[in-house]
Amino acid sequence: MSTLQRELIRLARQAGGSYKTVNDRTGMARRFVQHLRALNIQSRSVNQIKAKHIESYIEARKAEGISARSLQNEMAAIRTVLHQAGRDRLADDRRLSNTALGLSGASRMGTKDPLPDAVYAQIYQDARERDAGLAATLQLQRLLGLRAQEAVQAVKSLETWRHELDSGQPRLTVTYGTKGGRLRETSAINTEQVSAAIDTARQIAAERHGRLIDRPELKTAMNYYHYHLRRLGLTGRQASQSLRYAWAQDSLNWHRQQGAGHKEALARVAMDLGHGDGRGEFVKRVYVQQMAGGKK
């Protein structure tokens, strides 16, 4: 590993964020260094990085067919690393704006489809035959609208969720694996199913020394989870995130049934998903576009 790569990875990790955010950021750092090396650019420190190097990297990524939305995320990672290194002037250089790089106007429409109930039922059954802990994690993700990392780390919250349900609380606290490490809450839409799923997961975890995914660390547990979900057929537009899309539709229906107007229901779904009540329109475009289109 080169001196520059070590420095960029260190800065990427120091900037903090969720496991996925940091992982994506360090991946960008490795690709960027590989790009410079391929061009025989001998930068040994982040202080030697120039705007033209970043412009060249983005053009190369475009040539690989990487979408504008993905490249917006990569540029956000690059700016974060530069700010972490104290190179604010370069990070904010107009040459490196999304518009100047030809990345503006990328669609934020959802890139996944909600997983149909029949497909989920079959995948869940196949998962049970393969690994009970895998199936329990999958079920918690579907029933609570969790991100994949939240689902993998849900085992740490099972006792808390059991207590919250027993206390009659309609919302469960999501603590581990959240985006940016921010505590959030999610609605227990079907309390009977959620309660049964939590009890099943508690039993499995008790038999596995406190684990659902029987791996020693988060990284290997996440790799195991994603690998087996892909083997079970969750790929492309129907990936693991599709479980969260399907739950968002359930959540929107449920909040409407509770008497909320459409806009208020969208705001509540946004809160359930961990986006904040001001992201209702975002939820409409991304998660529930098939349902929400045209409604006021």
CSV table of C-alpha atoms in Angstrom, one decimal:
chain,number,residue,atom,x,y,z
A,1,MET,CA,0.0,0.0,0.0
A,2,SER,CA,1.4,3.4,-1.0
A,3,THR,CA,2.0,6.3,1.4
A,4,LEU,CA,-0.8,8.3,-0.3
A,5,GLN,CA,-3.3,5.4,-0.1
A,6,ARG,CA,-2.6,4.9,3.6
A,7,GLU,CA,-3.1,8.6,4.3
A,8,LEU,CA,-6.4,8.7,2.3
A,9,ILE,CA,-7.8,5.6,4.0
A,10,ARG,CA,-6.8,7.0,7.4
A,11,LEU,CA,-8.6,10.3,6.7
A,12,ALA,CA,-11.6,8.4,5.3
A,13,ARG,CA,-12.0,6.5,8.5
A,14,GLN,CA,-11.4,9.5,10.7
A,15,ALA,CA,-14.2,11.4,9.0
A,16,GLY,CA,-16.6,8.9,10.7
A,17,GLY,CA,-20.1,7.8,9.7
A,18,SER,CA,-21.8,4.5,9.3
A,19,TYR,CA,-20.0,1.3,8.4
A,20,LYS,CA,-21.3,1.5,4.8
A,21,THR,CA,-20.3,5.2,4.5
A,22,VAL,CA,-16.8,4.6,5.7
A,23,ASN,CA,-16.4,1.5,3.6
A,24,ASP,CA,-17.6,3.3,0.4
A,25,ARG,CA,-15.2,6.2,1.3
A,26,THR,CA,-12.2,3.9,1.7
A,27,GLY,CA,-13.1,2.1,-1.5
A,28,MET,CA,-13.1,5.5,-3.3
A,29,ALA,CA,-9.6,6.2,-1.9
A,30,ARG,CA,-8.2,3.0,-3.2
A,31,ARG,CA,-9.7,3.5,-6.7
A,32,PHE,CA,-8.4,7.1,-6.8
A,33,VAL,CA,-4.8,6.0,-5.9
A,34,GLN,CA,-5.0,3.2,-8.5
A,35,HIS,CA,-6.0,5.8,-11.1
A,36,LEU,CA,-3.1,8.1,-10.3
A,37,ARG,CA,-0.7,5.1,-10.4
A,38,ALA,CA,-2.0,4.1,-13.8
A,39,LEU,CA,-1.2,7.6,-15.1
A,40,ASN,CA,2.2,7.5,-13.4
A,41,ILE,CA,1.3,10.5,-11.2
A,42,GLN,CA,3.8,10.3,-8.3
A,43,SER,CA,1.7,12.1,-5.5
A,44,ARG,CA,2.8,10.9,-2.1
A,45,SER,CA,0.6,13.0,0.1
A,46,VAL,CA,-2.9,14.4,0.0
A,47,ASN,CA,-1.3,17.9,0.0
A,48,GLN,CA,0.0,17.1,-3.5
A,49,ILE,CA,-3.4,16.3,-5.0
A,50,LYS,CA,-4.6,18.8,-7.5
A,51,ALA,CA,-8.0,19.6,-9.1
A,52,LYS,CA,-6.9,18.1,-12.4
A,53,HIS,CA,-6.2,14.8,-10.7
A,54,ILE,CA,-9.8,14.6,-9.4
A,55,GLU,CA,-11.2,15.8,-12.8
A,56,SER,CA,-9.3,13.0,-14.5
A,57,TYR,CA,-10.5,10.4,-12.0
A,58,ILE,CA,-14.1,11.4,-12.5
A,59,GLU,CA,-13.8,11.3,-16.3
A,60,ALA,CA,-12.2,7.8,-16.1
A,61,ARG,CA,-15.1,6.6,-13.9
A,62,LYS,CA,-17.6,8.0,-16.4
A,63,ALA,CA,-15.8,6.1,-19.1
A,64,GLU,CA,-16.4,2.9,-17.1
A,65,GLY,CA,-20.2,3.6,-17.2
A,66,ILE,CA,-20.6,4.6,-13.6
A,67,SER,CA,-23.9,6.6,-13.1
A,68,ALA,CA,-23.9,10.3,-12.4
A,69,ARG,CA,-25.7,9.6,-9.1
A,70,SER,CA,-22.9,7.2,-8.0
A,71,LEU,CA,-20.3,9.7,-9.0
A,72,GLN,CA,-22.0,12.4,-7.0
A,73,ASN,CA,-21.6,10.1,-4.0
A,74,GLU,CA,-17.9,9.6,-4.9
A,75,MET,CA,-17.4,13.3,-5.1
A,76,ALA,CA,-19.0,13.7,-1.7
A,77,ALA,CA,-16.6,11.2,-0.3
A,78,ILE,CA,-13.6,13.0,-2.0
A,79,ARG,CA,-14.7,16.3,-0.5
A,80,THR,CA,-15.1,14.8,2.9
A,81,VAL,CA,-11.6,13.4,2.8
A,82,LEU,CA,-10.2,16.7,1.6
A,83,HIS,CA,-12.0,18.7,4.3
A,84,GLN,CA,-10.7,16.1,6.9
A,85,ALA,CA,-7.1,16.8,5.6
A,86,GLY,CA,-7.7,20.6,5.9
A,87,ARG,CA,-7.8,21.1,2.2
A,88,ASP,CA,-11.0,23.1,2.2
A,89,ARG,CA,-10.0,25.3,-0.6
A,90,LEU,CA,-9.6,22.4,-3.0
A,91,ALA,CA,-12.7,20.6,-1.7
A,92,ASP,CA,-14.8,23.7,-2.5
A,93,ASP,CA,-13.1,24.5,-5.8
A,94,ARG,CA,-15.7,25.4,-8.5
A,95,ARG,CA,-13.9,23.2,-10.9
A,96,LEU,CA,-14.9,20.3,-8.7
A,97,SER,CA,-18.6,21.2,-8.3
A,98,ASN,CA,-21.1,18.6,-9.6
A,99,THR,CA,-22.1,21.0,-12.3
A,100,ALA,CA,-18.6,21.6,-13.5
A,101,LEU,CA,-17.9,17.9,-13.6
A,102,GLY,CA,-21.1,17.2,-15.5
A,103,LEU,CA,-22.7,15.3,-12.7
A,104,SER,CA,-25.7,17.6,-11.9
A,105,GLY,CA,-29.3,16.7,-12.6
A,106,ALA,CA,-28.9,13.0,-11.7
A,107,SER,CA,-32.2,11.4,-10.8
A,108,ARG,CA,-32.9,10.5,-7.2
A,109,MET,CA,-35.8,8.2,-8.2
A,110,GLY,CA,-35.7,4.8,-6.4
A,111,THR,CA,-33.2,2.4,-7.9
A,112,LYS,CA,-34.9,-0.7,-6.4
A,113,ASP,CA,-38.4,-2.2,-6.6
A,114,PRO,CA,-40.4,-3.2,-3.5
A,115,LEU,CA,-40.1,-6.9,-3.0
A,116,PRO,CA,-43.5,-8.6,-3.6
A,117,ASP,CA,-44.9,-10.5,-0.7
A,118,ALA,CA,-44.9,-13.8,-2.6
A,119,VAL,CA,-41.3,-13.4,-3.5
A,120,TYR,CA,-40.3,-12.5,0.0
A,121,ALA,CA,-42.2,-15.6,1.4
A,122,GLN,CA,-40.2,-17.9,-0.8
A,123,ILE,CA,-36.9,-16.2,-0.1
A,124,TYR,CA,-37.6,-16.3,3.6
A,125,GLN,CA,-38.4,-20.1,3.4
A,126,ASP,CA,-35.2,-20.8,1.4
A,127,ALA,CA,-33.2,-18.8,4.0
A,128,ARG,CA,-34.7,-20.8,6.9
A,129,GLU,CA,-33.5,-24.0,5.2
A,130,ARG,CA,-30.0,-22.5,4.7
A,131,ASP,CA,-29.4,-20.7,8.0
A,132,ALA,CA,-32.0,-19.9,10.8
A,133,GLY,CA,-30.0,-16.8,11.9
A,134,LEU,CA,-29.9,-15.5,8.3
A,135,ALA,CA,-33.7,-16.0,8.0
A,136,ALA,CA,-34.3,-14.2,11.3
A,137,THR,CA,-32.2,-11.3,10.2
A,138,LEU,CA,-34.0,-11.1,6.9
A,139,GLN,CA,-37.3,-11.2,8.7
A,140,LEU,CA,-36.4,-8.4,11.0
A,141,GLN,CA,-35.2,-6.2,8.1
A,142,ARG,CA,-38.6,-6.8,6.3
A,143,LEU,CA,-40.8,-6.3,9.3
A,144,LEU,CA,-39.1,-3.2,10.7
A,145,GLY,CA,-37.8,-1.5,7.5
A,146,LEU,CA,-34.2,-1.8,8.6
A,147,ARG,CA,-31.1,-1.1,6.6
A,148,ALA,CA,-29.0,-4.2,6.1
A,149,GLN,CA,-26.4,-3.2,8.7
A,150,GLU,CA,-29.2,-2.3,11.2
A,151,ALA,CA,-30.6,-5.8,10.6
A,152,VAL,CA,-27.3,-7.6,11.1
A,153,GLN,CA,-26.8,-5.7,14.3
A,154,ALA,CA,-30.4,-6.0,15.5
A,155,VAL,CA,-29.4,-8.9,17.8
A,156,LYS,CA,-28.0,-6.3,20.2
A,157,SER,CA,-31.5,-4.7,20.5
A,158,LEU,CA,-33.7,-7.7,20.8
A,159,GLU,CA,-34.2,-7.4,24.6
A,160,THR,CA,-34.9,-3.7,24.3
A,161,TRP,CA,-37.5,-4.3,21.6
A,162,ARG,CA,-39.1,-7.0,23.7
A,163,HIS,CA,-39.4,-4.6,26.6
A,164,GLU,CA,-40.7,-1.8,24.4
A,165,LEU,CA,-43.4,-4.1,22.9
A,166,ASP,CA,-44.4,-5.4,26.4
A,167,SER,CA,-44.7,-1.8,27.5
A,168,GLY,CA,-47.2,-1.1,24.7
A,169,GLN,CA,-44.9,1.3,22.9
A,170,PRO,CA,-45.8,1.6,19.2
A,171,ARG,CA,-42.3,2.5,18.1
A,172,LEU,CA,-39.1,0.6,18.6
A,173,THR,CA,-35.7,2.2,19.1
A,174,VAL,CA,-33.0,1.4,16.4
A,175,THR,CA,-29.6,2.0,17.9
A,176,TYR,CA,-27.0,-0.1,16.1
A,177,GLY,CA,-25.9,0.3,12.5
A,178,THR,CA,-27.9,3.5,11.9
A,179,LYS,CA,-26.7,6.0,9.3
A,180,GLY,CA,-24.3,8.4,10.9
A,181,GLY,CA,-24.7,6.6,14.2
A,182,ARG,CA,-27.9,8.5,14.9
A,183,LEU,CA,-30.5,6.9,17.2
A,184,ARG,CA,-33.9,6.5,15.5
A,185,GLU,CA,-37.3,4.9,15.9
A,186,THR,CA,-39.4,2.8,13.7
A,187,SER,CA,-43.1,1.9,13.9
A,188,ALA,CA,-44.1,-1.7,14.8
A,189,ILE,CA,-46.7,-1.9,12.1
A,190,ASN,CA,-47.8,-5.5,12.7
A,191,THR,CA,-47.1,-6.0,16.4
A,192,GLU,CA,-48.0,-9.7,16.3
A,193,GLN,CA,-45.6,-10.5,13.5
A,194,VAL,CA,-42.9,-8.3,15.0
A,195,SER,CA,-43.3,-9.8,18.4
A,196,ALA,CA,-43.0,-13.4,17.0
A,197,ALA,CA,-40.0,-12.4,14.9
A,198,ILE,CA,-38.2,-10.9,17.9
A,199,ASP,CA,-38.9,-14.0,20.0
A,200,THR,CA,-37.6,-16.3,17.3
A,201,ALA,CA,-34.5,-14.2,16.9
A,202,ARG,CA,-33.9,-14.2,20.7
A,203,GLN,CA,-34.1,-18.0,20.8
A,204,ILE,CA,-31.6,-18.4,17.9
A,205,ALA,CA,-29.2,-15.9,19.4
A,206,ALA,CA,-29.4,-17.7,22.8
A,207,GLU,CA,-28.3,-20.9,21.0
A,208,ARG,CA,-25.4,-19.1,19.2
A,209,HIS,CA,-23.8,-17.2,22.1
A,210,GLY,CA,-25.6,-13.9,21.3
A,211,ARG,CA,-25.3,-14.0,17.5
A,212,LEU,CA,-27.8,-14.3,14.6
A,213,ILE,CA,-25.1,-14.2,11.9
A,214,ASP,CA,-22.5,-16.5,13.3
A,215,ARG,CA,-19.4,-14.5,12.4
A,216,PRO,CA,-16.8,-12.9,14.8
A,217,GLU,CA,-17.0,-9.3,13.5
A,218,LEU,CA,-19.3,-6.9,11.8
A,219,LYS,CA,-17.4,-6.9,8.5
A,220,THR,CA,-17.5,-10.6,8.0
A,221,ALA,CA,-21.1,-10.8,9.2
A,222,MET,CA,-22.1,-8.2,6.6
A,223,ASN,CA,-20.3,-10.0,3.9
A,224,TYR,CA,-22.0,-13.2,4.9
A,225,TYR,CA,-25.4,-11.6,4.9
A,226,HIS,CA,-25.1,-9.9,1.5
A,227,TYR,CA,-23.5,-12.9,-0.1
A,228,HIS,CA,-26.3,-15.3,0.9
A,229,LEU,CA,-29.0,-12.8,0.1
A,230,ARG,CA,-27.6,-12.6,-3.4
A,231,ARG,CA,-27.5,-16.4,-3.6
A,232,LEU,CA,-31.2,-16.4,-2.6
A,233,GLY,CA,-32.0,-14.1,-5.5
A,234,LEU,CA,-31.9,-10.6,-4.0
A,235,THR,CA,-30.0,-8.8,-6.7
A,236,GLY,CA,-30.5,-6.0,-9.2
A,237,ARG,CA,-33.7,-4.0,-8.7
A,238,GLN,CA,-34.8,-6.6,-6.1
A,239,ALA,CA,-31.8,-6.5,-3.7
A,240,SER,CA,-31.9,-6.4,0.1
A,241,GLN,CA,-32.9,-2.7,0.0
A,242,SER,CA,-36.1,-3.9,-1.7
A,243,LEU,CA,-37.2,-5.3,1.7
A,244,ARG,CA,-37.1,-1.7,3.0
A,245,TYR,CA,-39.0,-0.4,0.0
A,246,ALA,CA,-41.8,-3.0,0.6
A,247,TRP,CA,-41.9,-2.0,4.2
A,248,ALA,CA,-42.1,1.7,3.4
A,249,GLN,CA,-45.3,0.9,1.3
A,250,ASP,CA,-46.7,-1.0,4.3
A,251,SER,CA,-45.8,1.9,6.6
A,252,LEU,CA,-47.5,4.5,4.3
A,253,ASN,CA,-50.7,2.4,4.2
A,254,TRP,CA,-50.6,1.9,8.0
A,255,HIS,CA,-50.2,5.6,8.8
A,256,ARG,CA,-53.1,6.4,6.4
A,257,GLN,CA,-55.2,3.9,8.2
A,258,GLN,CA,-54.3,5.6,11.5
A,259,GLY,CA,-55.9,8.8,10.1
A,260,ALA,CA,-52.9,10.7,8.8
A,261,GLY,CA,-53.3,12.7,5.6
A,262,HIS,CA,-51.1,11.7,2.7
A,263,LYS,CA,-48.4,14.3,3.3
A,264,GLU,CA,-48.3,13.6,7.0
A,265,ALA,CA,-48.2,9.9,6.3
A,266,LEU,CA,-45.2,10.4,4.0
A,267,ALA,CA,-43.5,12.5,6.8
A,268,ARG,CA,-44.1,9.7,9.3
A,269,VAL,CA,-42.7,7.1,6.9
A,270,ALA,CA,-39.6,9.3,6.4
A,271,MET,CA,-39.1,9.3,10.2
A,272,ASP,CA,-39.7,5.6,10.4
A,273,LEU,CA,-36.9,5.1,7.8
A,274,GLY,CA,-34.6,7.4,9.6
A,275,HIS,CA,-34.6,10.3,7.1
A,276,GLY,CA,-36.4,12.9,9.3
A,277,ASP,CA,-39.9,14.3,8.9
A,278,GLY,CA,-38.8,16.9,6.3
A,279,ARG,CA,-38.0,14.2,3.8
A,280,GLY,CA,-41.5,13.2,2.8
A,281,GLU,CA,-41.1,14.2,-0.8
A,282,PHE,CA,-37.8,12.2,-0.9
A,283,VAL,CA,-39.6,9.1,0.4
A,284,LYS,CA,-42.4,9.7,-2.2
A,285,ARG,CA,-39.8,9.8,-5.1
A,286,VAL,CA,-37.6,7.0,-3.9
A,287,TYR,CA,-39.5,4.4,-1.8
A,288,VAL,CA,-43.2,4.6,-2.7
A,289,GLN,CA,-43.3,6.2,-6.1
A,290,GLN,CA,-45.7,3.6,-7.5
A,291,MET,CA,-48.2,4.3,-4.7
A,292,ALA,CA,-47.6,8.0,-4.1
A,293,GLY,CA,-47.6,9.3,-7.6
A,294,GLY,CA,-50.4,11.8,-8.2
A,295,LYS,CA,-51.7,11.8,-4.6
A,296,LYS,CA,-51.9,15.0,-2.7
